[in-house]
Tab-separated table of C-alpha atoms in Angstrom:
chain	number	residue	atom	x	y	z
J	20	MET	CA	108.609	-64.118	-131.514
J	21	SER	CA	108.512	-65.512	-135.009
J	22	GLU	CA	105.290	-65.871	-136.957
J	23	LYS	CA	105.868	-69.607	-137.353
J	24	TYR	CA	106.216	-70.101	-133.594
J	25	LYS	CA	103.048	-68.098	-132.912
J	26	THR	CA	101.088	-70.222	-135.379
J	27	SER	CA	102.373	-73.451	-133.787
J	28	LEU	CA	101.497	-72.213	-130.282
J	29	VAL	CA	97.977	-71.210	-131.292
J	30	PHE	CA	97.463	-74.589	-132.946
J	31	LYS	CA	98.634	-76.473	-129.834
J	32	ILE	CA	96.401	-74.382	-127.552
J	33	SER	CA	93.428	-75.000	-129.876
J	34	VAL	CA	94.050	-78.767	-129.848
J	35	LEU	CA	94.326	-78.742	-126.033
J	36	VAL	CA	91.073	-76.767	-125.628
J	37	LEU	CA	89.228	-79.051	-128.032
J	38	SER	CA	90.551	-82.133	-126.222
J	39	LEU	CA	89.382	-80.796	-122.855
J	40	MET	CA	85.972	-79.956	-124.276
J	41	LEU	CA	85.657	-83.452	-125.780
J	42	ILE	CA	86.628	-85.113	-122.482
J	43	ALA	CA	84.071	-82.984	-120.604
J	44	CYS	CA	81.305	-83.838	-123.087
J	45	LEU	CA	82.061	-87.557	-122.926
J	46	SER	CA	82.068	-87.494	-119.122
J	47	VAL	CA	78.686	-85.776	-118.990
J	48	ARG	CA	77.242	-88.162	-121.588
J	49	ILE	CA	78.469	-91.276	-119.768
J	50	THR	CA	77.160	-90.034	-116.416
J	51	TYR	CA	73.770	-89.165	-117.895
J	52	GLY	CA	73.630	-92.468	-119.749
J	53	ARG	CA	74.270	-94.385	-116.544
J	54	TYR	CA	71.534	-92.385	-114.814
J	55	ILE	CA	69.011	-93.076	-117.551
J	56	THR	CA	69.931	-96.769	-117.684
J	57	GLN	CA	69.630	-97.127	-113.935
J	58	GLU	CA	66.279	-95.340	-113.893
J	59	ASN	CA	64.891	-97.536	-116.658
J	60	HIS	CA	66.220	-100.638	-114.961
J	61	ASP	CA	64.532	-99.749	-111.705
J	62	ILE	CA	61.254	-98.942	-113.414
J	63	GLY	CA	61.315	-102.151	-115.432
J	64	PHE	CA	61.495	-104.331	-112.347
J	65	LEU	CA	59.065	-102.366	-110.170
J	66	ALA	CA	56.043	-104.681	-109.987
J	67	ASP	CA	52.627	-103.238	-109.246
J	68	ALA	CA	50.986	-104.550	-106.089
J	69	GLN	CA	48.222	-107.047	-106.829
J	70	PRO	CA	44.778	-106.139	-105.434
J	71	PRO	CA	43.856	-108.546	-102.609
J	72	ILE	CA	41.295	-111.346	-102.846
J	73	TYR	CA	39.670	-112.519	-99.617
J	74	LEU	CA	37.963	-115.762	-98.628
J	75	ASP	CA	35.833	-114.621	-95.680
J	76	SER	CA	38.260	-112.310	-93.856
J	77	ASN	CA	41.428	-114.186	-94.847
J	78	GLU	CA	43.442	-113.284	-97.925
J	79	ALA	CA	43.457	-116.083	-100.513
J	80	SER	CA	46.979	-116.541	-101.833
J	81	ASP	CA	47.726	-117.261	-105.470
J	82	LYS	CA	47.929	-121.010	-106.279
J	83	THR	CA	47.391	-122.024	-102.633
J	84	LEU	CA	44.664	-124.515	-101.720
J	85	PHE	CA	41.678	-123.643	-99.554
J	86	GLU	CA	38.446	-125.471	-98.713
J	87	PRO	CA	34.881	-124.447	-99.593
J	88	THR	CA	33.151	-123.058	-96.506
J	89	GLN	CA	29.850	-124.943	-96.857
J	90	TRP	CA	28.973	-128.405	-98.180
J	91	GLN	CA	25.590	-129.937	-99.054
J	92	ALA	CA	24.911	-133.573	-99.983
J	93	GLY	CA	22.274	-134.505	-102.570
J	94	SER	CA	21.260	-137.545	-104.553
J	95	GLY	CA	24.522	-138.826	-106.053
J	96	GLN	CA	26.247	-135.455	-105.673
J	97	ILE	CA	27.816	-133.029	-103.242
J	98	SER	CA	28.060	-129.253	-103.566
J	99	GLY	CA	30.331	-126.743	-101.879
J	100	THR	CA	29.964	-122.962	-101.869
J	101	PHE	CA	32.474	-120.196	-101.199
J	102	THR	CA	32.557	-116.416	-101.586
J	103	LEU	CA	35.482	-114.279	-102.715
J	104	SER	CA	35.708	-110.538	-102.134
J	105	ASN	CA	38.090	-107.628	-102.677
J	106	ILE	CA	37.611	-106.389	-99.080
J	107	ALA	CA	38.202	-108.225	-95.792
J	108	GLU	CA	35.191	-106.810	-93.941
J	109	ASP	CA	32.288	-104.395	-94.352
J	110	GLY	CA	33.358	-100.775	-94.435
J	111	ALA	CA	36.917	-101.517	-95.574
J	112	GLN	CA	38.423	-99.463	-98.383
J	113	PRO	CA	38.266	-101.410	-101.675
J	114	PRO	CA	41.319	-101.456	-103.963
J	115	ASP	CA	41.342	-99.221	-107.031
J	116	LYS	CA	42.354	-102.008	-109.416
J	117	ASP	CA	40.363	-104.982	-110.694
J	118	ALA	CA	41.338	-108.439	-109.468
J	119	ARG	CA	41.257	-111.002	-112.290
J	120	PHE	CA	41.585	-114.715	-111.577
J	121	ARG	CA	40.721	-118.269	-112.569
J	122	ILE	CA	39.092	-120.853	-110.309
J	123	ARG	CA	40.297	-124.436	-110.266
J	124	ALA	CA	39.168	-127.421	-108.233
J	125	PHE	CA	41.664	-129.900	-106.815
J	126	VAL	CA	40.729	-133.467	-105.846
J	127	MET	CA	43.336	-135.099	-103.656
J	128	GLU	CA	44.420	-138.595	-104.557
J	129	GLY	CA	42.916	-141.256	-102.244
J	130	ALA	CA	41.477	-144.762	-102.009
J	131	GLN	CA	38.699	-146.681	-100.329
J	132	THR	CA	39.639	-149.782	-98.384
J	133	GLU	CA	37.500	-152.810	-97.570
J	134	LEU	CA	38.273	-154.999	-94.532
J	135	ASN	CA	37.845	-158.731	-94.238
J	136	ALA	CA	36.498	-160.547	-91.158
J	137	GLU	CA	39.901	-160.461	-89.477
J	138	GLY	CA	40.111	-156.700	-89.870
J	139	GLU	CA	42.902	-156.896	-92.430
J	140	ASP	CA	42.966	-155.040	-95.708
J	141	LYS	CA	41.001	-157.015	-98.291
J	142	GLN	CA	41.443	-154.841	-101.345
J	143	GLU	CA	42.056	-151.263	-102.368
J	144	THR	CA	39.818	-149.596	-104.908
J	145	GLU	CA	40.807	-146.391	-106.688
J	146	ILE	CA	38.314	-143.550	-106.543
J	147	LEU	CA	36.766	-142.837	-109.925
J	148	THR	CA	37.384	-139.457	-111.502
J	149	PRO	CA	34.345	-137.331	-110.645
J	150	GLU	CA	32.518	-134.936	-112.919
J	151	ILE	CA	32.824	-131.394	-111.558
J	152	THR	CA	30.993	-128.196	-112.544
J	153	LEU	CA	31.217	-124.586	-111.385
J	154	LEU	CA	28.374	-122.073	-111.082
J	155	ALA	CA	29.104	-118.365	-110.462
J	156	ASP	CA	26.869	-115.492	-109.321
J	157	ASN	CA	24.101	-114.448	-111.702
J	158	GLU	CA	24.692	-117.405	-114.026
J	159	ASN	CA	22.158	-120.066	-114.930
J	160	VAL	CA	24.487	-122.562	-116.624
J	161	GLU	CA	27.019	-124.732	-114.817
J	162	HIS	CA	30.461	-124.636	-116.417
J	163	PRO	CA	32.075	-128.002	-117.285
J	164	SER	CA	35.627	-128.924	-116.384
J	165	LYS	CA	38.582	-130.874	-117.695
J	166	ALA	CA	40.864	-132.853	-115.379
J	167	GLU	CA	44.646	-132.738	-115.386
J	168	THR	CA	46.897	-134.915	-113.215
J	169	ILE	CA	49.378	-133.057	-111.023
J	170	LYS	CA	53.005	-134.087	-111.531
J	171	GLU	CA	55.620	-133.995	-108.799
J	172	ASN	CA	57.948	-131.714	-110.760
J	173	THR	CA	55.393	-128.872	-110.940
J	174	ASP	CA	55.519	-125.715	-108.839
J	175	PHE	CA	52.056	-126.504	-107.501
J	176	TYR	CA	53.164	-129.846	-106.068
J	177	LYS	CA	56.321	-128.345	-104.573
J	178	LYS	CA	54.236	-125.676	-102.855
J	179	ASN	CA	51.297	-127.811	-101.651
J	180	GLN	CA	52.805	-131.332	-101.457
J	181	LYS	CA	49.580	-133.046	-102.596
J	182	ASN	CA	48.961	-135.560	-105.361
J	183	GLY	CA	45.724	-135.513	-107.287
J	184	GLN	CA	43.930	-133.864	-110.183
J	185	PHE	CA	43.221	-130.273	-111.150
J	186	TYR	CA	39.910	-129.362	-112.765
J	187	CYS	CA	39.929	-126.315	-115.040
J	188	PHE	CA	36.593	-124.736	-116.019
J	189	TYR	CA	35.365	-123.632	-119.441
J	190	GLU	CA	32.389	-121.906	-121.012
J	191	SER	CA	31.307	-125.117	-122.717
J	192	ILE	CA	32.502	-128.665	-123.279
J	193	ASP	CA	33.682	-127.691	-126.785
J	194	GLU	CA	35.988	-124.935	-125.498
J	195	GLN	CA	38.662	-126.657	-123.487
J	196	ASN	CA	41.843	-125.033	-124.738
J	197	GLU	CA	44.015	-123.341	-122.151
J	198	SER	CA	43.333	-119.939	-123.707
J	199	ASP	CA	39.563	-120.462	-123.256
J	200	GLU	CA	39.696	-121.176	-119.533
J	201	LEU	CA	37.146	-119.098	-117.625
J	202	GLU	CA	38.278	-115.874	-115.967
J	203	PHE	CA	36.480	-113.969	-113.230
J	204	LEU	CA	36.668	-110.379	-112.042
J	205	LEU	CA	36.311	-108.518	-108.753
J	206	GLN	CA	35.779	-104.932	-109.857
J	207	GLY	CA	38.037	-102.318	-108.298
J	208	GLY	CA	36.885	-98.991	-106.890
J	209	LYS	CA	33.966	-100.545	-105.014
J	210	SER	CA	33.104	-103.459	-102.753
J	211	SER	CA	32.887	-106.506	-105.018
J	212	THR	CA	32.015	-110.133	-104.195
J	213	LEU	CA	31.420	-113.351	-106.121
J	214	THR	CA	29.847	-116.524	-104.730
J	215	PHE	CA	30.670	-119.836	-106.415
J	216	LYS	CA	29.036	-123.250	-106.229
J	217	LEU	CA	31.188	-126.301	-106.930
J	218	THR	CA	29.296	-129.547	-107.633
J	219	LEU	CA	30.686	-133.087	-107.873
J	220	TYR	CA	28.558	-135.729	-109.612
J	221	ASN	CA	28.715	-139.536	-109.334
J	222	ALA	CA	31.729	-139.581	-107.038
J	223	GLN	CA	32.184	-141.640	-103.894
J	224	ILE	CA	34.548	-139.199	-102.309
J	225	SER	CA	34.813	-137.232	-99.081
J	226	SER	CA	34.553	-133.447	-99.114
J	227	SER	CA	37.803	-133.397	-97.106
J	228	GLN	CA	39.609	-134.427	-100.303
J	229	ILE	CA	38.311	-131.465	-102.321
J	230	PHE	CA	40.018	-128.074	-102.430
J	231	ILE	CA	39.821	-124.822	-104.353
J	232	CYS	CA	42.713	-122.950	-105.901
J	233	LEU	CA	42.643	-119.512	-107.494
J	234	GLU	CA	45.201	-118.359	-110.015
J	235	ARG	CA	45.804	-114.690	-110.739
J	236	VAL	CA	45.468	-113.390	-114.282
J	237	LYS	CA	47.922	-110.534	-114.868
């Protein structure tokens, strides 16, 4: 066998070995890359479970209306109280994580109607926008609110099918930007409760038109 032929054969074998090694490396890299990508993708979309919030023994869903459990009428005002907790009943295991949320009041749109002597509608008078405050546990100052009309294209309306006004609560009347809206906390790792008092002033309105809505803060 000539020296030239031997050199050519060795070169071809070397090229073939290098090609096979390159193909093997690329295959391993692609497979590993797909694995890493898939793992990251799964982790990125794995949402942590939210700690529960209970009204009495029923779980209060995010952005779903519920009614205060107790109402009291006073001179030119009505007040409703409700208690939120991170456990459904005494002795239950509390969640490890804190539950952060905002409280909002919702006043359903309505009207008062007067009747004439024949029992027919005489006139319809719109209910005036009430002044609403919120008082939480261990606080001495009632928090003021700002009203916002619910529009039919919002997720809230689509979910609850009610027209009316939302009332968002703030530390003071001078702090009414969305970023300053009050937040509350049920502390995780132990049984935690908060009792709230909602008061409506100077409003001729039935308590059946007033609801509470909590919104989770992530």
